[in-house]
PDB file of C-alpha atoms in Angstrom:
ATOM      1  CA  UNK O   1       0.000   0.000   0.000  1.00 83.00           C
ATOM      2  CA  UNK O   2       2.865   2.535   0.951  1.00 82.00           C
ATOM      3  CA  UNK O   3       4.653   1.527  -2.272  1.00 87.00           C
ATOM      4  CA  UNK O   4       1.749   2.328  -4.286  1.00 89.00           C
ATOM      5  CA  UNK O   5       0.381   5.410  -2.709  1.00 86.00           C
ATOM      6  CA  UNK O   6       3.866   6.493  -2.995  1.00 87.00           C
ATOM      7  CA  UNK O   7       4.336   5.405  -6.784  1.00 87.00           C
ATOM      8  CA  UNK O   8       0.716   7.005  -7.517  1.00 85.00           C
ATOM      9  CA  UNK O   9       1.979  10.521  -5.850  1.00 84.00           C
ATOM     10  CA  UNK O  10       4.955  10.718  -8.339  1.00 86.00           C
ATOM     11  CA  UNK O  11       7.513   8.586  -6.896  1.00 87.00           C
ATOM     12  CA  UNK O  12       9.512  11.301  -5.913  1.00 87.00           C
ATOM     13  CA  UNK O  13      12.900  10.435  -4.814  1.00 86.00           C
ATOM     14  CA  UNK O  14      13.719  13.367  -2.943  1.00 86.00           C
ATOM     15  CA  UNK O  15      12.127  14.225   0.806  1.00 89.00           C
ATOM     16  CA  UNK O  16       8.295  14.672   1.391  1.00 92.00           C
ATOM     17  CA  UNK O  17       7.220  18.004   0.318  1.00 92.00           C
ATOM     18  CA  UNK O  18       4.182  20.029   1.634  1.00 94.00           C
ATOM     19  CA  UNK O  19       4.186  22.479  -0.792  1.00 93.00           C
ATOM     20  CA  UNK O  20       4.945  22.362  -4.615  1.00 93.00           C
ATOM     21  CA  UNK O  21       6.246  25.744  -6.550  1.00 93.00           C
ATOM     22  CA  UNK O  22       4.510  26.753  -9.700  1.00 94.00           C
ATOM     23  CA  UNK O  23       5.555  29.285 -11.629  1.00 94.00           C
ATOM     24  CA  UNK O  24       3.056  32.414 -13.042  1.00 94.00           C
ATOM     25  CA  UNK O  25       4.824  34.935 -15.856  1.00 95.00           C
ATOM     26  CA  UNK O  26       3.813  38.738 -14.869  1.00 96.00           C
ATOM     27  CA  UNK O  27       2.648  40.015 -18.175  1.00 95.00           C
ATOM     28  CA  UNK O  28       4.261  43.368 -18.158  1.00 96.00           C
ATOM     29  CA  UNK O  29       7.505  42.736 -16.612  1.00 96.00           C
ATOM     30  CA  UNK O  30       7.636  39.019 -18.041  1.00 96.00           C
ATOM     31  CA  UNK O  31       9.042  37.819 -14.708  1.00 97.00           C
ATOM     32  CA  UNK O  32       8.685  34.404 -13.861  1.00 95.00           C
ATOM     33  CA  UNK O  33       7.050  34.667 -10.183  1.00 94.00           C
ATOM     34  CA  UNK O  34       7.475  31.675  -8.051  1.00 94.00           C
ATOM     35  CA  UNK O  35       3.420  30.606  -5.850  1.00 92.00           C
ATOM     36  CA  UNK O  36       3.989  27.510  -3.396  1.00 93.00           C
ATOM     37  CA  UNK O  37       0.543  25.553  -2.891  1.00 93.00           C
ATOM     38  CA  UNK O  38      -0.096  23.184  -0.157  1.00 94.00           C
ATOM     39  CA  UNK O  39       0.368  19.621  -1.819  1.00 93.00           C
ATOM     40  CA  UNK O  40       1.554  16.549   0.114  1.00 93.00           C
ATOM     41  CA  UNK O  41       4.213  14.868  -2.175  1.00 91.00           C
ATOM     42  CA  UNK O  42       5.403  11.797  -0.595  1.00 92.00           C
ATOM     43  CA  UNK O  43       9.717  10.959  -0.752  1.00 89.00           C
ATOM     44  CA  UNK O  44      11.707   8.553   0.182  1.00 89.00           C
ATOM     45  CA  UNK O  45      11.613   9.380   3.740  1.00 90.00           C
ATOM     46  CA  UNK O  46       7.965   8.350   3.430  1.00 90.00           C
ATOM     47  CA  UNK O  47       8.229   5.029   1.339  1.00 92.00           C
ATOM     48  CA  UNK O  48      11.108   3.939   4.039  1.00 93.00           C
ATOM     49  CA  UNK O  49       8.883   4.635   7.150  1.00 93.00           C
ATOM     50  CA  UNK O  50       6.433   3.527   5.748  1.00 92.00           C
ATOM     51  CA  UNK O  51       8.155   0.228   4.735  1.00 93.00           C
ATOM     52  CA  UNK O  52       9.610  -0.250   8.127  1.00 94.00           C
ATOM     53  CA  UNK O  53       6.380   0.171   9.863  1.00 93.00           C
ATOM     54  CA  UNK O  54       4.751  -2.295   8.007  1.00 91.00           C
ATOM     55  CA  UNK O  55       7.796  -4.390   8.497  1.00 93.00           C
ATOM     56  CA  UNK O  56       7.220  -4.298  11.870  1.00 94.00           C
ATOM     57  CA  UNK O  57       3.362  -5.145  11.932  1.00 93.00           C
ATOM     58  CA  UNK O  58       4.018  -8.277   9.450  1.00 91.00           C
ATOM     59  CA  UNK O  59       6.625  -9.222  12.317  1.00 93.00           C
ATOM     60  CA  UNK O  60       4.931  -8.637  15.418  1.00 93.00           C
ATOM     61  CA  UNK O  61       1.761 -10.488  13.645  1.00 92.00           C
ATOM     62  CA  UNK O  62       4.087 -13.504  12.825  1.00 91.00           C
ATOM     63  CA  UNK O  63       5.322 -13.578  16.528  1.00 91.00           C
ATOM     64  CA  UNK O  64       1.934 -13.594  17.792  1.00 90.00           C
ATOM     65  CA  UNK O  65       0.924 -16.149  15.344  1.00 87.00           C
ATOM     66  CA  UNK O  66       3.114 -18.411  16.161  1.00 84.00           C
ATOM     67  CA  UNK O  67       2.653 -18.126  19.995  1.00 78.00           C
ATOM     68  CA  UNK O  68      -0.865 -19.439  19.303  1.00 71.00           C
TER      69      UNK O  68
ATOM     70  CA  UNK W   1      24.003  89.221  -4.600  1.00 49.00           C
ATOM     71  CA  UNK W   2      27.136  87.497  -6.908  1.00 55.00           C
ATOM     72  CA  UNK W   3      27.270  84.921  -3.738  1.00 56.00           C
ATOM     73  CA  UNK W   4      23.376  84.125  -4.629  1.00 58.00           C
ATOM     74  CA  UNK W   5      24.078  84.114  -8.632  1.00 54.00           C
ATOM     75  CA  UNK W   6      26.588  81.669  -7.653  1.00 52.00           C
ATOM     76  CA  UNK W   7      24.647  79.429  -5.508  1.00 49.00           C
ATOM     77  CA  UNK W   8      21.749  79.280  -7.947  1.00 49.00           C
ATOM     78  CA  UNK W   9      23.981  78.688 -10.564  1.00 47.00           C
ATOM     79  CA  UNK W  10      26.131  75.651  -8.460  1.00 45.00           C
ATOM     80  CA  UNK W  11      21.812  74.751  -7.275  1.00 45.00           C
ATOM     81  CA  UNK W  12      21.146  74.370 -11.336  1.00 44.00           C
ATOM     82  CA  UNK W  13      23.959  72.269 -12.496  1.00 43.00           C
ATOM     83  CA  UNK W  14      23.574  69.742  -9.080  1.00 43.00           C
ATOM     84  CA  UNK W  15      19.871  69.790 -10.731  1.00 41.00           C
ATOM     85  CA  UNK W  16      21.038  68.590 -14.236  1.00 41.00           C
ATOM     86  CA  UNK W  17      23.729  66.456 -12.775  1.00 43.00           C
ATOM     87  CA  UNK W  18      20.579  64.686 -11.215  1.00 44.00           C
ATOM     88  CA  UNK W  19      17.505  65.080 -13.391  1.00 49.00           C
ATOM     89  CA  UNK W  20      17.412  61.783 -15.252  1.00 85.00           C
ATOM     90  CA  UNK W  21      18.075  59.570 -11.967  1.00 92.00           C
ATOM     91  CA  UNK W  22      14.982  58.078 -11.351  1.00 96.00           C
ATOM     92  CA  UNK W  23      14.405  56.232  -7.716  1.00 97.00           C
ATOM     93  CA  UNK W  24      13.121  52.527  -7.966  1.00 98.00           C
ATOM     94  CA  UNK W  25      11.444  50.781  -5.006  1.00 97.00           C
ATOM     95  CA  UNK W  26      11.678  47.329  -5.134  1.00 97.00           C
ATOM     96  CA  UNK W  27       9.198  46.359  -2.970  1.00 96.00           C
ATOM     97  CA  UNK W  28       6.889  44.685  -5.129  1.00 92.00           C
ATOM     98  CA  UNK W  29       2.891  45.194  -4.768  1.00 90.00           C
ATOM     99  CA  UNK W  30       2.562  42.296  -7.289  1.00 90.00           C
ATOM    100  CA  UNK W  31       3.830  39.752  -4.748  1.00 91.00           C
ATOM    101  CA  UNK W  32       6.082  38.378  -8.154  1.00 96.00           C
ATOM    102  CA  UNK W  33      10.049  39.525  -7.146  1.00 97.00           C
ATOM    103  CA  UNK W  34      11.883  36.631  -6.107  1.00 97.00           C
ATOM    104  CA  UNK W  35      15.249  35.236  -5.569  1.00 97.00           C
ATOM    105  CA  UNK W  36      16.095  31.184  -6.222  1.00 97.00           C
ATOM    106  CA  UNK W  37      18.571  29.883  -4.614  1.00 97.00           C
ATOM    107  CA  UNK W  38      19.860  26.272  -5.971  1.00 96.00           C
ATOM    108  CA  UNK W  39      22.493  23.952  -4.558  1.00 93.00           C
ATOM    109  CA  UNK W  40      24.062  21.047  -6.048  1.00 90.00           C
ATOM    110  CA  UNK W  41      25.740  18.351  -3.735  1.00 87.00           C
ATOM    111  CA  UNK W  42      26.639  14.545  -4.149  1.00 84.00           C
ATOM    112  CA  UNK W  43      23.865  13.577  -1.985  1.00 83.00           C
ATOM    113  CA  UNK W  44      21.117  15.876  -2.831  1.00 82.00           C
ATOM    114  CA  UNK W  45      19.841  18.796  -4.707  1.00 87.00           C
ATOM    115  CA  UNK W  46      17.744  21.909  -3.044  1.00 91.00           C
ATOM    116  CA  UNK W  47      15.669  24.713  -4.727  1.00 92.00           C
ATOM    117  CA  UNK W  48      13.924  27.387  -3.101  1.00 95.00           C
ATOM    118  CA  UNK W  49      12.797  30.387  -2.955  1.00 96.00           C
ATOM    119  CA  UNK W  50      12.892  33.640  -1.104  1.00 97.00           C
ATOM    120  CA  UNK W  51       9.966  36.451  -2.185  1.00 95.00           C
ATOM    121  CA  UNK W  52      10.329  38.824   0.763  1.00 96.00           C
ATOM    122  CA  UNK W  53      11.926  41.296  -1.144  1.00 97.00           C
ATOM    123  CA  UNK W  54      12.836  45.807  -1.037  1.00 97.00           C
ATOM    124  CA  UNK W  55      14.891  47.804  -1.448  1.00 97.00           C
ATOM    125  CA  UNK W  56      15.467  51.019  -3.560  1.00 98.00           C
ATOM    126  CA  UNK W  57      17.715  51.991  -6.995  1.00 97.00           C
ATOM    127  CA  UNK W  58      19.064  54.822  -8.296  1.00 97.00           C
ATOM    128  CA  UNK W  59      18.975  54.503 -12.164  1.00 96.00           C
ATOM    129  CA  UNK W  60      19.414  56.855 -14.782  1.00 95.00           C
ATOM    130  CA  UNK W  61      18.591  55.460 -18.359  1.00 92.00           C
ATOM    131  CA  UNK W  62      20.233  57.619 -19.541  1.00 93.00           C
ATOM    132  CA  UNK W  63      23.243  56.307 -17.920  1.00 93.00           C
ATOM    133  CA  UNK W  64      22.676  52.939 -16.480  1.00 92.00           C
ATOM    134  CA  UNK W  65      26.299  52.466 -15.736  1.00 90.00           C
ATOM    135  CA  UNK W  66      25.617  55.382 -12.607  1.00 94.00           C
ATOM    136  CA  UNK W  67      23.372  53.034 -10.910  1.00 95.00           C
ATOM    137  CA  UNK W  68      23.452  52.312  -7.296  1.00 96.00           C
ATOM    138  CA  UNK W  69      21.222  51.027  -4.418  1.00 97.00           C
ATOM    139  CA  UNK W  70      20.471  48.493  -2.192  1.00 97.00           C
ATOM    140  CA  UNK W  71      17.858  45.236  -2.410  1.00 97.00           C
ATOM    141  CA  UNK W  72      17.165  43.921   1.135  1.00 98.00           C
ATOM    142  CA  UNK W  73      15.495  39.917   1.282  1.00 98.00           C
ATOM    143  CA  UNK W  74      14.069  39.289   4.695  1.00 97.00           C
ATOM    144  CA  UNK W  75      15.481  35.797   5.337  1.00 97.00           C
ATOM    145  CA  UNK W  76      12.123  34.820   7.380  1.00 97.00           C
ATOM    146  CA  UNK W  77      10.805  34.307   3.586  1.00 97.00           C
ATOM    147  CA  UNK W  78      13.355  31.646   2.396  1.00 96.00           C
ATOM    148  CA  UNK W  79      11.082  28.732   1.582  1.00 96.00           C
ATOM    149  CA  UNK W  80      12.240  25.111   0.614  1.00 95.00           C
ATOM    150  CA  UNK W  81       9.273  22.421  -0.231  1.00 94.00           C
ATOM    151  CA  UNK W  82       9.942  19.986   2.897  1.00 93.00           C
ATOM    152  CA  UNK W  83       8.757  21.568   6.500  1.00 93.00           C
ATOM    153  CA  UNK W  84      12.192  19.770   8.442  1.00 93.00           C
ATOM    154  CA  UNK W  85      14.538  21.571   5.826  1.00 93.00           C
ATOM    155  CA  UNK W  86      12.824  24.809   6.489  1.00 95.00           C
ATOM    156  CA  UNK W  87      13.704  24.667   9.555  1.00 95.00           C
ATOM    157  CA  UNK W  88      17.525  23.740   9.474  1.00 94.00           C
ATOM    158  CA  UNK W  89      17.743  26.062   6.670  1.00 95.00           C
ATOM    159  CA  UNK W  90      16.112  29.043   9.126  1.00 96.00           C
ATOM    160  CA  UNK W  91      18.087  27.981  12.103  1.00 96.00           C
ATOM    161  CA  UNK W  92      20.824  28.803  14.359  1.00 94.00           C
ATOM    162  CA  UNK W  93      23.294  26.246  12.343  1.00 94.00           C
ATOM    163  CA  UNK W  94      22.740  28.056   9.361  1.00 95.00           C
ATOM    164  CA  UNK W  95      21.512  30.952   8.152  1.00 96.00           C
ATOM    165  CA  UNK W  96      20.140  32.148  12.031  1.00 96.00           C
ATOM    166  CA  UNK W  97      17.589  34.078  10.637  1.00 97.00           C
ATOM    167  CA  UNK W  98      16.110  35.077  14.237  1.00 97.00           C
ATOM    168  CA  UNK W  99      19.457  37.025  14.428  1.00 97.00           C
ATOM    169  CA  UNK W 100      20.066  37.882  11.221  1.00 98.00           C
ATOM    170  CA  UNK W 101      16.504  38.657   9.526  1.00 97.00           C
ATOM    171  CA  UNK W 102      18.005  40.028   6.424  1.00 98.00           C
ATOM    172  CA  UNK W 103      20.591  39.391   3.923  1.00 98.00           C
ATOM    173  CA  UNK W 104      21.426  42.543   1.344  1.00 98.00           C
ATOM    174  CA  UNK W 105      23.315  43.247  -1.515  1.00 97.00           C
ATOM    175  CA  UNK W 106      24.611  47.021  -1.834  1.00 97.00           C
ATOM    176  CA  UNK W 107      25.413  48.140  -5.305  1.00 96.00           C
ATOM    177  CA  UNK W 108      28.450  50.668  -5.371  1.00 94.00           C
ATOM    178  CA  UNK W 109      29.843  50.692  -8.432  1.00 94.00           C
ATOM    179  CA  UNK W 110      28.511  49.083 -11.954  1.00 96.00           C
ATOM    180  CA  UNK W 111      31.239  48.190 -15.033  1.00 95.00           C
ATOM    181  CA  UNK W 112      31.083  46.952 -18.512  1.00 95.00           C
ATOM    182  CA  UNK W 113      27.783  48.978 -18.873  1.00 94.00           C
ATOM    183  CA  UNK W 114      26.375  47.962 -22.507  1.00 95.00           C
ATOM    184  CA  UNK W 115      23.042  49.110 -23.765  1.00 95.00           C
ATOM    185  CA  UNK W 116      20.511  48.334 -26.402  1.00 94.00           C
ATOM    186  CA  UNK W 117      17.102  50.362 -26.601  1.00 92.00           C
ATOM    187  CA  UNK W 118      16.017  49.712 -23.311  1.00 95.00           C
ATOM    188  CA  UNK W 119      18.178  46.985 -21.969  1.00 96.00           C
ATOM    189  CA  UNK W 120      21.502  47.145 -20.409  1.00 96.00           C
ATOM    190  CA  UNK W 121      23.986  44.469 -19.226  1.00 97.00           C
ATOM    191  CA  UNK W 122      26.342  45.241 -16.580  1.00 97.00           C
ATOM    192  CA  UNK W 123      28.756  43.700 -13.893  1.00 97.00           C
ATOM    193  CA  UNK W 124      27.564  45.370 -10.343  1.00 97.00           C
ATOM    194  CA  UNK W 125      30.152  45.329  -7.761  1.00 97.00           C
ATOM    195  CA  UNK W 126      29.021  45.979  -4.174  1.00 97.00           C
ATOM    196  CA  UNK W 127      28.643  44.981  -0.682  1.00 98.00           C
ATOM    197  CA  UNK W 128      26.851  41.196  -0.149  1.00 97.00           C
ATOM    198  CA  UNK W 129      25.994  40.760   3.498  1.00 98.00           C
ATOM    199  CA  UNK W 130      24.163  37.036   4.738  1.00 97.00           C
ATOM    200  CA  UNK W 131      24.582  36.033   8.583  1.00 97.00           C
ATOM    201  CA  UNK W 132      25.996  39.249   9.396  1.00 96.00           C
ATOM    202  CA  UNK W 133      29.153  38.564   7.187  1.00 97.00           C
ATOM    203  CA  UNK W 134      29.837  41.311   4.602  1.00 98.00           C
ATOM    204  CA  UNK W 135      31.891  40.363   1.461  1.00 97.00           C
ATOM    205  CA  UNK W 136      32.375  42.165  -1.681  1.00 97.00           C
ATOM    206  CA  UNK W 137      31.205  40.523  -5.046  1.00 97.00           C
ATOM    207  CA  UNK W 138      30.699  41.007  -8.755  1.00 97.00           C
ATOM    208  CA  UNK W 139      27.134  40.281  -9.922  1.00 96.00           C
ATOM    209  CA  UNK W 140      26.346  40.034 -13.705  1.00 97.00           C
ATOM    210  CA  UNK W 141      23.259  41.394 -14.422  1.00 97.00           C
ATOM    211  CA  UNK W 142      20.337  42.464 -16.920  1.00 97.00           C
ATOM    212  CA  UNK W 143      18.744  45.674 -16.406  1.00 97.00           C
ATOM    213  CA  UNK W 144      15.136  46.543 -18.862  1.00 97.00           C
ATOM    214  CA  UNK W 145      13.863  49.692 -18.246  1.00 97.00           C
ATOM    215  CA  UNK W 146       9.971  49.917 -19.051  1.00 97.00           C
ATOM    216  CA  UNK W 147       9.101  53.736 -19.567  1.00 96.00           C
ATOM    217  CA  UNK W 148       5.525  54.603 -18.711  1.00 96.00           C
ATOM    218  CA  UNK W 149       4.901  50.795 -18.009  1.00 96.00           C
ATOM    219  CA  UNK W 150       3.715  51.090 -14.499  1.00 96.00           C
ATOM    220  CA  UNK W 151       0.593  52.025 -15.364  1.00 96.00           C
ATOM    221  CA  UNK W 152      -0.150  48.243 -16.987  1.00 95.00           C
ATOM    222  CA  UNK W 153       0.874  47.338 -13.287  1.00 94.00           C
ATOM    223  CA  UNK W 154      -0.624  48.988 -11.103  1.00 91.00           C
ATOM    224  CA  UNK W 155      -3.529  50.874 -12.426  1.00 90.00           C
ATOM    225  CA  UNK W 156      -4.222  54.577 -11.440  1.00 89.00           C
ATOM    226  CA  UNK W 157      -0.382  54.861 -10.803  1.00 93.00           C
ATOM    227  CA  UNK W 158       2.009  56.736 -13.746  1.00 96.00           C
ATOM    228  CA  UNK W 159       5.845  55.853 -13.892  1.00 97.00           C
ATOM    229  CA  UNK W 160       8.376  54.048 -15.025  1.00 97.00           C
ATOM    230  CA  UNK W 161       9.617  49.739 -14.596  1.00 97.00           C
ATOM    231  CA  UNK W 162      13.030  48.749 -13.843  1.00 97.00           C
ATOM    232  CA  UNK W 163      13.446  45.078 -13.763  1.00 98.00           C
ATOM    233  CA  UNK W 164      16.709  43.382 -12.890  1.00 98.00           C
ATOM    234  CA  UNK W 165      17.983  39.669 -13.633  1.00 98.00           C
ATOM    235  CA  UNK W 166      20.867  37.977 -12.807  1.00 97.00           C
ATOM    236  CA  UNK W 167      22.546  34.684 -12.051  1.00 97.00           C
ATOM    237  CA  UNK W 168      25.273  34.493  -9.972  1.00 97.00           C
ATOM    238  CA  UNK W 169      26.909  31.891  -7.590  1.00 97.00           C
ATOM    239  CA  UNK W 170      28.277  32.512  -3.700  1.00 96.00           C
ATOM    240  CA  UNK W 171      30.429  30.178  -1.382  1.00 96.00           C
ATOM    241  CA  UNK W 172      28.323  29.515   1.673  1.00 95.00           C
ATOM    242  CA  UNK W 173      32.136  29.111   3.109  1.00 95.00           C
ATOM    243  CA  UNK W 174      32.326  32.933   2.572  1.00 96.00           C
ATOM    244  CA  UNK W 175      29.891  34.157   5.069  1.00 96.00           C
ATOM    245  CA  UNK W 176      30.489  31.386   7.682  1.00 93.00           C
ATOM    246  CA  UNK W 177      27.454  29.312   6.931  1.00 94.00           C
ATOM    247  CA  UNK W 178      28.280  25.749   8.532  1.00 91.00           C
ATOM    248  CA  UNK W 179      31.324  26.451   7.147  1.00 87.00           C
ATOM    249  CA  UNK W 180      33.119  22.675   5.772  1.00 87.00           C
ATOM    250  CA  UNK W 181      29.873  20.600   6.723  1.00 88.00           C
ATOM    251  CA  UNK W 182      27.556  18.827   5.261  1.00 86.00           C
ATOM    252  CA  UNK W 183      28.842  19.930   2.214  1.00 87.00           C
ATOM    253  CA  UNK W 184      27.588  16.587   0.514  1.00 86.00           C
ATOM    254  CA  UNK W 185      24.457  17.196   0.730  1.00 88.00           C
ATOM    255  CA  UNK W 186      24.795  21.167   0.629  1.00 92.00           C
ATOM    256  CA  UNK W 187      26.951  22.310  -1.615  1.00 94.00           C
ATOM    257  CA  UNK W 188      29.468  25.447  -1.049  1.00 95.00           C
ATOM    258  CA  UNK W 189      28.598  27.033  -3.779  1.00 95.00           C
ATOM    259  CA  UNK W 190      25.165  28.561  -4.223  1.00 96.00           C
ATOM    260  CA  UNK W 191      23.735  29.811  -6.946  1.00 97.00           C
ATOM    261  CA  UNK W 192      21.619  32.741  -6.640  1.00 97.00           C
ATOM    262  CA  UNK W 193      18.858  33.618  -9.772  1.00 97.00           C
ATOM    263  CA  UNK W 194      16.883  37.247  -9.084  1.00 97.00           C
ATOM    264  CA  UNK W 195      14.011  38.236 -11.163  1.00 97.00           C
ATOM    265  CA  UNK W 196      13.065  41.554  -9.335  1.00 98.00           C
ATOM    266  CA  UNK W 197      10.663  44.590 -10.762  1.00 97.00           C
ATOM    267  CA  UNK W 198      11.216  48.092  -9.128  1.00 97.00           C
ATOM    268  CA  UNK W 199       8.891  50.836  -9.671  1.00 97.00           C
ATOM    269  CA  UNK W 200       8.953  54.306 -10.064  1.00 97.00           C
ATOM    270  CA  UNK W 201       5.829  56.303  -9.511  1.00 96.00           C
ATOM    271  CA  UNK W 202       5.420  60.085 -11.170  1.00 91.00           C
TER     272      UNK W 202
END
């Protein structure tokens, strides 16, 4: 799930962003001006806790498991 | 009445001296001025931005080689995409933007002044100051002067456009910025684009 929520978000593999830069030309001065908007891009930083996390349920599930 | 004479006469030519320098103020209503700054290293590679910017400029178009001034970037406005970074980047390590809330650049002196119509290139030297550490540098830049063209800007307002451009690259090493660490992952060198409009109302 982590691996595909990541992949679907752009599989960006920098660190998680919370805002992404577009860029909007003023007409007159033809200046490129630089707007950040609130977007959640997952990174790597993501994907590995995410990973390790579920690493760590899958494990804790086998343990108990096998207590049974 | 000869001392008067002379005065008005000294009064006239300080007049002409000055009549085509036009002050620009840099602070932009438009929200649009903005510096990027980009690093490089082995590990990883950082854009942001900083849009807090003012400042004013002394241009004549006349002769754009005379200019002068000073553009101020509060460093409170230096933005990177990733919250953590934002907050290295703002903090005491390095750039200690609670102490030092701005970084400048003072233009004293301008060389290799060319100009076509309303465009000049020019290498400004002058007095770069970020985390309290002031160095002198030479900054190539682009100067386009946009007569009557604030109008199309702000509306109700006559004047005149002066926007500046220019790429140019400073050693974080230079003004003691975690001087020799973490350099692979952020660079020494960092490379500094401005795309900044200054207007001058009539």
């Amino acid at each position: 799930m982590v691996v595909i929520f990541w992949a679907m978000s752009g599989a960006n593999r920098g660190w998680t962003k919370t805002s992404v830069p577009h860029t909007v030309k003023d007409p007159v001065t033809e200046l490129d001006g630089v707007v950040y908007v609130n977007k959640f891009v997952p990174g790597v930083d993501f994907l590995g806790a995410g990973l390790l996390i579920s690493g760590l349920i899958a494990a804790v599930s086998l343990a108990l498991q096998r207590k049974k | 009445m000869k001392k008067h004479a002379f005065l008005m006469t000294c009064f006239g030519f300080c007049l002409a001296a000055t009549a085509g320098q036009q002050t620009f103020d840099f602070k932009d209503p438009k929200g649009v001025n903005n510096v990027i700054f980009k690093t490089d290293a082995p590990l990883e590679s950082i854009n942001g931005t900083a849009t807090g910017v003012s400042g004013n400029v002394a241009f004549d178009p006349a002769d754009p080689g005379s200019i002068k001034g000073k553009i101020v970037v509060d460093a409170a406005t230096l933005h990177v995409p990733n919250p953590m970074m934002k907050e290295h980047l703002q903090g005491a390590m390095w750039l200690d933007v609670a102490k030092f809330p701005t970084i400048t650049f003072e233009a004293i002196s301008a060389a290799k002044a060319k100009t076509a119509e309303n465009v000049t290139t020019a290498d400004l030297t002058g007095t770069m100051t970020i985390k309290g550490v002031a160095k002198k540098i030479t900054v190539p830049v682009k100067l386009t002067y946009l007569a009557d063209k604030l109008k199309d800007r702000v509306p109700n307002l006559k004047g005149d456009l002066l926007v500046l451009r220019g790429t140019f690259t400073v050693k974080r090493s230079d003004f003691g910025i975690n001087q020799g660490k973490g350099e692979d992952k952020v660079a020494d060198e960092i490379e500094l684009t401005l795309s900044l409009a200054g207007q001058s109302p009539r």
